[in-house]
PDB file with SEQRES, HELIX, SHEET and CRYST1 records, atoms N, CA, C and O in Angstrom:
SEQRES   1 A   70  MET ASP GLU ASP THR ASN HIS VAL LEU LEU MET ASP ILE          
SEQRES   2 A   70  LYS ARG ILE ASP SER ALA ILE GLU LYS LEU ASP ASN ILE          
SEQRES   3 A   70  CYS LYS LYS PHE ASP GLU GLU ARG ILE ASP ALA ALA MET          
SEQRES   4 A   70  THR LEU LEU LYS ILE LYS SER ALA LEU GLU ASN ILE ARG          
SEQRES   5 A   70  GLN VAL LEU PRO HIS MET ARG THR LEU LEU ASP GLU GLU          
SEQRES   6 A   70  ASN ASN LYS THR SER                                          
HELIX    1 AA1 GLU A    3  ASP A   31  1                                  29    
HELIX    2 AA2 ALA A   37  THR A   69  1                                  33    
CRYST1    1.000    1.000    1.000  90.00  90.00  90.00 P 1           1          
ATOM      1  N   MET A   1      94.662  71.183 105.038  1.00  0.00           N  
ATOM      2  CA  MET A   1      93.695  72.237 104.882  1.00  0.00           C  
ATOM      3  C   MET A   1      93.028  72.074 103.515  1.00  0.00           C  
ATOM      4  O   MET A   1      93.700  71.892 102.499  1.00  0.00           O  
ATOM      5  N   ASP A   2      91.697  72.143 103.509  1.00  0.00           N  
ATOM      6  CA  ASP A   2      91.003  71.970 102.234  1.00  0.00           C  
ATOM      7  C   ASP A   2      91.111  73.240 101.378  1.00  0.00           C  
ATOM      8  O   ASP A   2      91.494  74.306 101.858  1.00  0.00           O  
ATOM      9  N   GLU A   3      90.765  73.090 100.116  1.00  0.00           N  
ATOM     10  CA  GLU A   3      90.937  74.186  99.160  1.00  0.00           C  
ATOM     11  C   GLU A   3      90.078  75.399  99.497  1.00  0.00           C  
ATOM     12  O   GLU A   3      90.522  76.536  99.337  1.00  0.00           O  
ATOM     13  N   ASP A   4      88.849  75.167  99.962  1.00  0.00           N  
ATOM     14  CA  ASP A   4      87.963  76.285 100.296  1.00  0.00           C  
ATOM     15  C   ASP A   4      88.531  77.117 101.438  1.00  0.00           C  
ATOM     16  O   ASP A   4      88.552  78.346 101.368  1.00  0.00           O  
ATOM     17  N   THR A   5      88.989  76.445 102.485  1.00  0.00           N  
ATOM     18  CA  THR A   5      89.564  77.152 103.626  1.00  0.00           C  
ATOM     19  C   THR A   5      90.808  77.908 103.204  1.00  0.00           C  
ATOM     20  O   THR A   5      91.011  79.058 103.595  1.00  0.00           O  
ATOM     21  N   ASN A   6      91.630  77.265 102.413  1.00  0.00           N  
ATOM     22  CA  ASN A   6      92.844  77.907 101.918  1.00  0.00           C  
ATOM     23  C   ASN A   6      92.501  79.163 101.113  1.00  0.00           C  
ATOM     24  O   ASN A   6      93.137  80.204 101.274  1.00  0.00           O  
ATOM     25  N   HIS A   7      91.502  79.056 100.257  1.00  0.00           N  
ATOM     26  CA  HIS A   7      91.082  80.198  99.441  1.00  0.00           C  
ATOM     27  C   HIS A   7      90.576  81.344 100.322  1.00  0.00           C  
ATOM     28  O   HIS A   7      90.930  82.502 100.102  1.00  0.00           O  
ATOM     29  N   VAL A   8      89.756  81.021 101.307  1.00  0.00           N  
ATOM     30  CA  VAL A   8      89.211  82.050 102.194  1.00  0.00           C  
ATOM     31  C   VAL A   8      90.332  82.740 102.967  1.00  0.00           C  
ATOM     32  O   VAL A   8      90.328  83.962 103.111  1.00  0.00           O  
ATOM     33  N   LEU A   9      91.283  81.965 103.459  1.00  0.00           N  
ATOM     34  CA  LEU A   9      92.408  82.563 104.185  1.00  0.00           C  
ATOM     35  C   LEU A   9      93.241  83.463 103.270  1.00  0.00           C  
ATOM     36  O   LEU A   9      93.685  84.532 103.688  1.00  0.00           O  
ATOM     37  N   LEU A  10      93.450  83.036 102.039  1.00  0.00           N  
ATOM     38  CA  LEU A  10      94.185  83.880 101.092  1.00  0.00           C  
ATOM     39  C   LEU A  10      93.440  85.188 100.811  1.00  0.00           C  
ATOM     40  O   LEU A  10      94.062  86.243 100.690  1.00  0.00           O  
ATOM     41  N   MET A  11      92.125  85.120 100.710  1.00  0.00           N  
ATOM     42  CA  MET A  11      91.334  86.334 100.509  1.00  0.00           C  
ATOM     43  C   MET A  11      91.431  87.245 101.730  1.00  0.00           C  
ATOM     44  O   MET A  11      91.516  88.465 101.589  1.00  0.00           O  
ATOM     45  N   ASP A  12      91.420  86.658 102.926  1.00  0.00           N  
ATOM     46  CA  ASP A  12      91.571  87.450 104.146  1.00  0.00           C  
ATOM     47  C   ASP A  12      92.939  88.126 104.191  1.00  0.00           C  
ATOM     48  O   ASP A  12      93.050  89.282 104.597  1.00  0.00           O  
ATOM     49  N   ILE A  13      93.961  87.414 103.781  1.00  0.00           N  
ATOM     50  CA  ILE A  13      95.308  87.993 103.747  1.00  0.00           C  
ATOM     51  C   ILE A  13      95.344  89.165 102.767  1.00  0.00           C  
ATOM     52  O   ILE A  13      95.981  90.183 103.038  1.00  0.00           O  
ATOM     53  N   LYS A  14      94.669  89.025 101.644  1.00  0.00           N  
ATOM     54  CA  LYS A  14      94.615  90.121 100.670  1.00  0.00           C  
ATOM     55  C   LYS A  14      93.898  91.334 101.255  1.00  0.00           C  
ATOM     56  O   LYS A  14      94.289  92.471 100.993  1.00  0.00           O  
ATOM     57  N   ARG A  15      92.841  91.095 102.054  1.00  0.00           N  
ATOM     58  CA  ARG A  15      92.133  92.208 102.693  1.00  0.00           C  
ATOM     59  C   ARG A  15      93.044  92.935 103.672  1.00  0.00           C  
ATOM     60  O   ARG A  15      93.044  94.164 103.729  1.00  0.00           O  
ATOM     61  N   ILE A  16      93.821  92.174 104.443  1.00  0.00           N  
ATOM     62  CA  ILE A  16      94.752  92.797 105.386  1.00  0.00           C  
ATOM     63  C   ILE A  16      95.821  93.573 104.630  1.00  0.00           C  
ATOM     64  O   ILE A  16      96.154  94.699 104.999  1.00  0.00           O  
ATOM     65  N   ASP A  17      96.351  92.979 103.583  1.00  0.00           N  
ATOM     66  CA  ASP A  17      97.370  93.649 102.775  1.00  0.00           C  
ATOM     67  C   ASP A  17      96.818  94.946 102.188  1.00  0.00           C  
ATOM     68  O   ASP A  17      97.507  95.966 102.161  1.00  0.00           O  
ATOM     69  N   SER A  18      95.595  94.899 101.728  1.00  0.00           N  
ATOM     70  CA  SER A  18      94.954  96.090 101.174  1.00  0.00           C  
ATOM     71  C   SER A  18      94.790  97.171 102.242  1.00  0.00           C  
ATOM     72  O   SER A  18      95.013  98.351 101.969  1.00  0.00           O  
ATOM     73  N   ALA A  19      94.406  96.777 103.445  1.00  0.00           N  
ATOM     74  CA  ALA A  19      94.246  97.741 104.536  1.00  0.00           C  
ATOM     75  C   ALA A  19      95.583  98.377 104.900  1.00  0.00           C  
ATOM     76  O   ALA A  19      95.650  99.577 105.167  1.00  0.00           O  
ATOM     77  N   ILE A  20      96.640  97.583 104.910  1.00  0.00           N  
ATOM     78  CA  ILE A  20      97.972  98.116 105.213  1.00  0.00           C  
ATOM     79  C   ILE A  20      98.411  99.092 104.123  1.00  0.00           C  
ATOM     80  O   ILE A  20      98.971 100.148 104.414  1.00  0.00           O  
ATOM     81  N   GLU A  21      98.153  98.732 102.882  1.00  0.00           N  
ATOM     82  CA  GLU A  21      98.481  99.636 101.769  1.00  0.00           C  
ATOM     83  C   GLU A  21      97.708 100.941 101.904  1.00  0.00           C  
ATOM     84  O   GLU A  21      98.244 102.023 101.665  1.00  0.00           O  
ATOM     85  N   LYS A  22      96.443 100.824 102.290  1.00  0.00           N  
ATOM     86  CA  LYS A  22      95.620 102.014 102.483  1.00  0.00           C  
ATOM     87  C   LYS A  22      96.204 102.889 103.594  1.00  0.00           C  
ATOM     88  O   LYS A  22      96.252 104.112 103.462  1.00  0.00           O  
ATOM     89  N   LEU A  23      96.647 102.263 104.684  1.00  0.00           N  
ATOM     90  CA  LEU A  23      97.277 103.024 105.768  1.00  0.00           C  
ATOM     91  C   LEU A  23      98.526 103.747 105.274  1.00  0.00           C  
ATOM     92  O   LEU A  23      98.749 104.910 105.610  1.00  0.00           O  
ATOM     93  N   ASP A  24      99.328 103.066 104.487  1.00  0.00           N  
ATOM     94  CA  ASP A  24     100.528 103.698 103.921  1.00  0.00           C  
ATOM     95  C   ASP A  24     100.166 104.921 103.078  1.00  0.00           C  
ATOM     96  O   ASP A  24     100.794 105.973 103.193  1.00  0.00           O  
ATOM     97  N   ASN A  25      99.155 104.770 102.237  1.00  0.00           N  
ATOM     98  CA  ASN A  25      98.736 105.886 101.381  1.00  0.00           C  
ATOM     99  C   ASN A  25      98.187 107.051 102.195  1.00  0.00           C  
ATOM    100  O   ASN A  25      98.446 108.213 101.880  1.00  0.00           O  
ATOM    101  N   ILE A  26      97.434 106.738 103.237  1.00  0.00           N  
ATOM    102  CA  ILE A  26      96.889 107.786 104.103  1.00  0.00           C  
ATOM    103  C   ILE A  26      98.025 108.578 104.745  1.00  0.00           C  
ATOM    104  O   ILE A  26      98.011 109.808 104.760  1.00  0.00           O  
ATOM    105  N   CYS A  27      98.999 107.855 105.271  1.00  0.00           N  
ATOM    106  CA  CYS A  27     100.141 108.524 105.913  1.00  0.00           C  
ATOM    107  C   CYS A  27     100.911 109.379 104.912  1.00  0.00           C  
ATOM    108  O   CYS A  27     101.352 110.481 105.236  1.00  0.00           O  
ATOM    109  N   LYS A  28     101.070 108.866 103.701  1.00  0.00           N  
ATOM    110  CA  LYS A  28     101.784 109.617 102.667  1.00  0.00           C  
ATOM    111  C   LYS A  28     101.036 110.902 102.327  1.00  0.00           C  
ATOM    112  O   LYS A  28     101.641 111.969 102.216  1.00  0.00           O  
ATOM    113  N   LYS A  29      99.722 110.796 102.162  1.00  0.00           N  
ATOM    114  CA  LYS A  29      98.928 111.984 101.847  1.00  0.00           C  
ATOM    115  C   LYS A  29      98.981 112.992 102.984  1.00  0.00           C  
ATOM    116  O   LYS A  29      99.045 114.199 102.751  1.00  0.00           O  
ATOM    117  N   PHE A  30      98.954 112.492 104.221  1.00  0.00           N  
ATOM    118  CA  PHE A  30      99.032 113.397 105.362  1.00  0.00           C  
ATOM    119  C   PHE A  30     100.386 114.095 105.387  1.00  0.00           C  
ATOM    120  O   PHE A  30     100.469 115.301 105.619  1.00  0.00           O  
ATOM    121  N   ASP A  31     101.451 113.324 105.143  1.00  0.00           N  
ATOM    122  CA  ASP A  31     102.800 113.907 105.122  1.00  0.00           C  
ATOM    123  C   ASP A  31     102.931 114.974 104.034  1.00  0.00           C  
ATOM    124  O   ASP A  31     103.645 115.963 104.199  1.00  0.00           O  
ATOM    125  N   GLU A  32     102.241 114.758 102.937  1.00  0.00           N  
ATOM    126  CA  GLU A  32     102.274 115.727 101.834  1.00  0.00           C  
ATOM    127  C   GLU A  32     101.271 116.859 102.045  1.00  0.00           C  
ATOM    128  O   GLU A  32     101.118 117.734 101.192  1.00  0.00           O  
ATOM    129  N   GLU A  33     100.592 116.830 103.189  1.00  0.00           N  
ATOM    130  CA  GLU A  33      99.614 117.856 103.573  1.00  0.00           C  
ATOM    131  C   GLU A  33      98.467 117.969 102.573  1.00  0.00           C  
ATOM    132  O   GLU A  33      97.944 119.056 102.326  1.00  0.00           O  
ATOM    133  N   ARG A  34      98.089 116.831 102.005  1.00  0.00           N  
ATOM    134  CA  ARG A  34      96.952 116.831 101.079  1.00  0.00           C  
ATOM    135  C   ARG A  34      95.635 116.551 101.795  1.00  0.00           C  
ATOM    136  O   ARG A  34      94.564 116.828 101.255  1.00  0.00           O  
ATOM    137  N   ILE A  35      95.710 115.994 103.031  1.00  0.00           N  
ATOM    138  CA  ILE A  35      94.499 115.817 103.833  1.00  0.00           C  
ATOM    139  C   ILE A  35      94.800 116.256 105.258  1.00  0.00           C  
ATOM    140  O   ILE A  35      95.947 116.208 105.701  1.00  0.00           O  
ATOM    141  N   ASP A  36      93.759 116.686 105.975  1.00  0.00           N  
ATOM    142  CA  ASP A  36      93.970 117.186 107.332  1.00  0.00           C  
ATOM    143  C   ASP A  36      93.974 116.052 108.356  1.00  0.00           C  
ATOM    144  O   ASP A  36      93.683 114.903 108.026  1.00  0.00           O  
ATOM    145  N   ALA A  37      94.303 116.386 109.578  1.00  0.00           N  
ATOM    146  CA  ALA A  37      94.475 115.389 110.636  1.00  0.00           C  
ATOM    147  C   ALA A  37      93.178 114.646 110.950  1.00  0.00           C  
ATOM    148  O   ALA A  37      93.197 113.431 111.146  1.00  0.00           O  
ATOM    149  N   ALA A  38      92.062 115.352 110.999  1.00  0.00           N  
ATOM    150  CA  ALA A  38      90.788 114.705 111.330  1.00  0.00           C  
ATOM    151  C   ALA A  38      90.420 113.659 110.279  1.00  0.00           C  
ATOM    152  O   ALA A  38      90.002 112.552 110.618  1.00  0.00           O  
ATOM    153  N   MET A  39      90.574 114.009 109.026  1.00  0.00           N  
ATOM    154  CA  MET A  39      90.269 113.060 107.952  1.00  0.00           C  
ATOM    155  C   MET A  39      91.237 111.885 107.996  1.00  0.00           C  
ATOM    156  O   MET A  39      90.844 110.742 107.765  1.00  0.00           O  
ATOM    157  N   THR A  40      92.490 112.165 108.290  1.00  0.00           N  
ATOM    158  CA  THR A  40      93.497 111.109 108.397  1.00  0.00           C  
ATOM    159  C   THR A  40      93.108 110.112 109.472  1.00  0.00           C  
ATOM    160  O   THR A  40      93.171 108.902 109.252  1.00  0.00           O  
ATOM    161  N   LEU A  41      92.704 110.611 110.634  1.00  0.00           N  
ATOM    162  CA  LEU A  41      92.307 109.714 111.723  1.00  0.00           C  
ATOM    163  C   LEU A  41      91.099 108.871 111.350  1.00  0.00           C  
ATOM    164  O   LEU A  41      91.064 107.680 111.657  1.00  0.00           O  
ATOM    165  N   LEU A  42      90.119 109.457 110.702  1.00  0.00           N  
ATOM    166  CA  LEU A  42      88.943 108.692 110.287  1.00  0.00           C  
ATOM    167  C   LEU A  42      89.318 107.580 109.315  1.00  0.00           C  
ATOM    168  O   LEU A  42      88.811 106.463 109.420  1.00  0.00           O  
ATOM    169  N   LYS A  43      90.193 107.878 108.385  1.00  0.00           N  
ATOM    170  CA  LYS A  43      90.610 106.871 107.409  1.00  0.00           C  
ATOM    171  C   LYS A  43      91.438 105.770 108.068  1.00  0.00           C  
ATOM    172  O   LYS A  43      91.309 104.598 107.715  1.00  0.00           O  
ATOM    173  N   ILE A  44      92.284 106.143 109.021  1.00  0.00           N  
ATOM    174  CA  ILE A  44      93.076 105.144 109.743  1.00  0.00           C  
ATOM    175  C   ILE A  44      92.157 104.240 110.554  1.00  0.00           C  
ATOM    176  O   ILE A  44      92.332 103.021 110.558  1.00  0.00           O  
ATOM    177  N   LYS A  45      91.186 104.823 111.235  1.00  0.00           N  
ATOM    178  CA  LYS A  45      90.234 104.018 112.012  1.00  0.00           C  
ATOM    179  C   LYS A  45      89.484 103.040 111.117  1.00  0.00           C  
ATOM    180  O   LYS A  45      89.257 101.893 111.501  1.00  0.00           O  
ATOM    181  N   SER A  46      89.104 103.487 109.938  1.00  0.00           N  
ATOM    182  CA  SER A  46      88.393 102.622 108.998  1.00  0.00           C  
ATOM    183  C   SER A  46      89.265 101.444 108.566  1.00  0.00           C  
ATOM    184  O   SER A  46      88.802 100.304 108.534  1.00  0.00           O  
ATOM    185  N   ALA A  47      90.515 101.718 108.236  1.00  0.00           N  
ATOM    186  CA  ALA A  47      91.425 100.646 107.816  1.00  0.00           C  
ATOM    187  C   ALA A  47      91.678  99.667 108.955  1.00  0.00           C  
ATOM    188  O   ALA A  47      91.720  98.456 108.738  1.00  0.00           O  
ATOM    189  N   LEU A  48      91.846 100.184 110.159  1.00  0.00           N  
ATOM    190  CA  LEU A  48      92.061  99.308 111.316  1.00  0.00           C  
ATOM    191  C   LEU A  48      90.828  98.453 111.599  1.00  0.00           C  
ATOM    192  O   LEU A  48      90.957  97.289 111.980  1.00  0.00           O  
ATOM    193  N   GLU A  49      89.656  99.011 111.420  1.00  0.00           N  
ATOM    194  CA  GLU A  49      88.428  98.241 111.630  1.00  0.00           C  
ATOM    195  C   GLU A  49      88.345  97.084 110.634  1.00  0.00           C  
ATOM    196  O   GLU A  49      87.899  95.994 110.990  1.00  0.00           O  
ATOM    197  N   ASN A  50      88.766  97.312 109.405  1.00  0.00           N  
ATOM    198  CA  ASN A  50      88.790  96.229 108.417  1.00  0.00           C  
ATOM    199  C   ASN A  50      89.705  95.099 108.877  1.00  0.00           C  
ATOM    200  O   ASN A  50      89.365  93.924 108.744  1.00  0.00           O  
ATOM    201  N   ILE A  51      90.857  95.455 109.414  1.00  0.00           N  
ATOM    202  CA  ILE A  51      91.782  94.436 109.917  1.00  0.00           C  
ATOM    203  C   ILE A  51      91.168  93.711 111.110  1.00  0.00           C  
ATOM    204  O   ILE A  51      91.273  92.489 111.221  1.00  0.00           O  
ATOM    205  N   ARG A  52      90.526  94.466 112.000  1.00  0.00           N  
ATOM    206  CA  ARG A  52      89.893  93.855 113.181  1.00  0.00           C  
ATOM    207  C   ARG A  52      88.802  92.857 112.796  1.00  0.00           C  
ATOM    208  O   ARG A  52      88.570  91.890 113.521  1.00  0.00           O  
ATOM    209  N   GLN A  53      88.145  93.074 111.688  1.00  0.00           N  
ATOM    210  CA  GLN A  53      87.109  92.147 111.236  1.00  0.00           C  
ATOM    211  C   GLN A  53      87.708  90.878 110.643  1.00  0.00           C  
ATOM    212  O   GLN A  53      87.157  89.791 110.811  1.00  0.00           O  
ATOM    213  N   VAL A  54      88.819  91.013 109.961  1.00  0.00           N  
ATOM    214  CA  VAL A  54      89.420  89.876 109.264  1.00  0.00           C  
ATOM    215  C   VAL A  54      90.128  88.924 110.223  1.00  0.00           C  
ATOM    216  O   VAL A  54      90.005  87.707 110.087  1.00  0.00           O  
ATOM    217  N   LEU A  55      90.861  89.459 111.180  1.00  0.00           N  
ATOM    218  CA  LEU A  55      91.670  88.609 112.057  1.00  0.00           C  
ATOM    219  C   LEU A  55      90.855  87.564 112.829  1.00  0.00           C  
ATOM    220  O   LEU A  55      91.258  86.402 112.856  1.00  0.00           O  
ATOM    221  N   PRO A  56      89.726  87.924 113.457  1.00  0.00           N  
ATOM    222  CA  PRO A  56      88.945  86.883 114.144  1.00  0.00           C  
ATOM    223  C   PRO A  56      88.415  85.821 113.175  1.00  0.00           C  
ATOM    224  O   PRO A  56      88.331  84.643 113.521  1.00  0.00           O  
ATOM    225  N   HIS A  57      88.062  86.246 111.971  1.00  0.00           N  
ATOM    226  CA  HIS A  57      87.586  85.301 110.963  1.00  0.00           C  
ATOM    227  C   HIS A  57      88.678  84.294 110.625  1.00  0.00           C  
ATOM    228  O   HIS A  57      88.425  83.093 110.537  1.00  0.00           O  
ATOM    229  N   MET A  58      89.891  84.796 110.438  1.00  0.00           N  
ATOM    230  CA  MET A  58      91.020  83.909 110.138  1.00  0.00           C  
ATOM    231  C   MET A  58      91.274  82.964 111.310  1.00  0.00           C  
ATOM    232  O   MET A  58      91.530  81.775 111.116  1.00  0.00           O  
ATOM    233  N   ARG A  59      91.202  83.497 112.511  1.00  0.00           N  
ATOM    234  CA  ARG A  59      91.438  82.690 113.711  1.00  0.00           C  
ATOM    235  C   ARG A  59      90.419  81.554 113.799  1.00  0.00           C  
ATOM    236  O   ARG A  59      90.777  80.420 114.116  1.00  0.00           O  
ATOM    237  N   THR A  60      89.163  81.856 113.521  1.00  0.00           N  
ATOM    238  CA  THR A  60      88.110  80.847 113.558  1.00  0.00           C  
ATOM    239  C   THR A  60      88.384  79.745 112.543  1.00  0.00           C  
ATOM    240  O   THR A  60      88.261  78.561 112.858  1.00  0.00           O  
ATOM    241  N   LEU A  61      88.751  80.130 111.336  1.00  0.00           N  
ATOM    242  CA  LEU A  61      89.052  79.130 110.305  1.00  0.00           C  
ATOM    243  C   LEU A  61      90.220  78.240 110.714  1.00  0.00           C  
ATOM    244  O   LEU A  61      90.169  77.022 110.544  1.00  0.00           O  
ATOM    245  N   LEU A  62      91.260  78.847 111.249  1.00  0.00           N  
ATOM    246  CA  LEU A  62      92.426  78.061 111.670  1.00  0.00           C  
ATOM    247  C   LEU A  62      92.089  77.140 112.837  1.00  0.00           C  
ATOM    248  O   LEU A  62      92.554  76.002 112.886  1.00  0.00           O  
ATOM    249  N   ASP A  63      91.279  77.630 113.778  1.00  0.00           N  
ATOM    250  CA  ASP A  63      90.859  76.780 114.896  1.00  0.00           C  
ATOM    251  C   ASP A  63      90.038  75.597 114.404  1.00  0.00           C  
ATOM    252  O   ASP A  63      90.207  74.475 114.883  1.00  0.00           O  
ATOM    253  N   GLU A  64      89.148  75.848 113.446  1.00  0.00           N  
ATOM    254  CA  GLU A  64      88.341  74.762 112.884  1.00  0.00           C  
ATOM    255  C   GLU A  64      89.230  73.728 112.208  1.00  0.00           C  
ATOM    256  O   GLU A  64      89.010  72.526 112.354  1.00  0.00           O  
ATOM    257  N   GLU A  65      90.218  74.185 111.479  1.00  0.00           N  
ATOM    258  CA  GLU A  65      91.146  73.258 110.826  1.00  0.00           C  
ATOM    259  C   GLU A  65      91.938  72.456 111.851  1.00  0.00           C  
ATOM    260  O   GLU A  65      92.149  71.256 111.676  1.00  0.00           O  
ATOM    261  N   ASN A  66      92.370  73.110 112.909  1.00  0.00           N  
ATOM    262  CA  ASN A  66      93.113  72.412 113.962  1.00  0.00           C  
ATOM    263  C   ASN A  66      92.241  71.367 114.647  1.00  0.00           C  
ATOM    264  O   ASN A  66      92.720  70.287 114.992  1.00  0.00           O  
ATOM    265  N   ASN A  67      90.968  71.682 114.843  1.00  0.00           N  
ATOM    266  CA  ASN A  67      90.052  70.728 115.472  1.00  0.00           C  
ATOM    267  C   ASN A  67      89.800  69.520 114.573  1.00  0.00           C  
ATOM    268  O   ASN A  67      89.599  68.410 115.066  1.00  0.00           O  
ATOM    269  N   LYS A  68      89.810  69.729 113.263  1.00  0.00           N  
ATOM    270  CA  LYS A  68      89.623  68.617 112.326  1.00  0.00           C  
ATOM    271  C   LYS A  68      90.793  67.643 112.383  1.00  0.00           C  
ATOM    272  O   LYS A  68      90.606  66.431 112.278  1.00  0.00           O  
ATOM    273  N   THR A  69      91.985  68.172 112.547  1.00  0.00           N  
ATOM    274  CA  THR A  69      93.177  67.320 112.546  1.00  0.00           C  
ATOM    275  C   THR A  69      93.460  66.713 113.910  1.00  0.00           C  
ATOM    276  O   THR A  69      94.275  65.797 114.026  1.00  0.00           O  
ATOM    277  N   SER A  70      92.791  67.218 114.948  1.00  0.00           N  
ATOM    278  CA  SER A  70      93.030  66.688 116.303  1.00  0.00           C  
ATOM    279  C   SER A  70      92.197  65.468 116.587  1.00  0.00           C  
ATOM    280  O   SER A  70      92.280  64.904 117.678  1.00  0.00           O  
TER     281      SER A  70                                                      
END                                                                             
């Protein structure tokens, strides 16, 4: 895997990690009753959408790398 692809994948992993951290914080705030259910759902949907955008991008990069080595 070349350095550029490796860097992009690492950045994608950081985006996923950030989204998961955001989900954890949202759940914590909801448990502490600092935000209501509707706001919690909107924030969860937003974090999940970020993950949904990153995963296909990562898949494409990995497929391209696999095609190069095949």
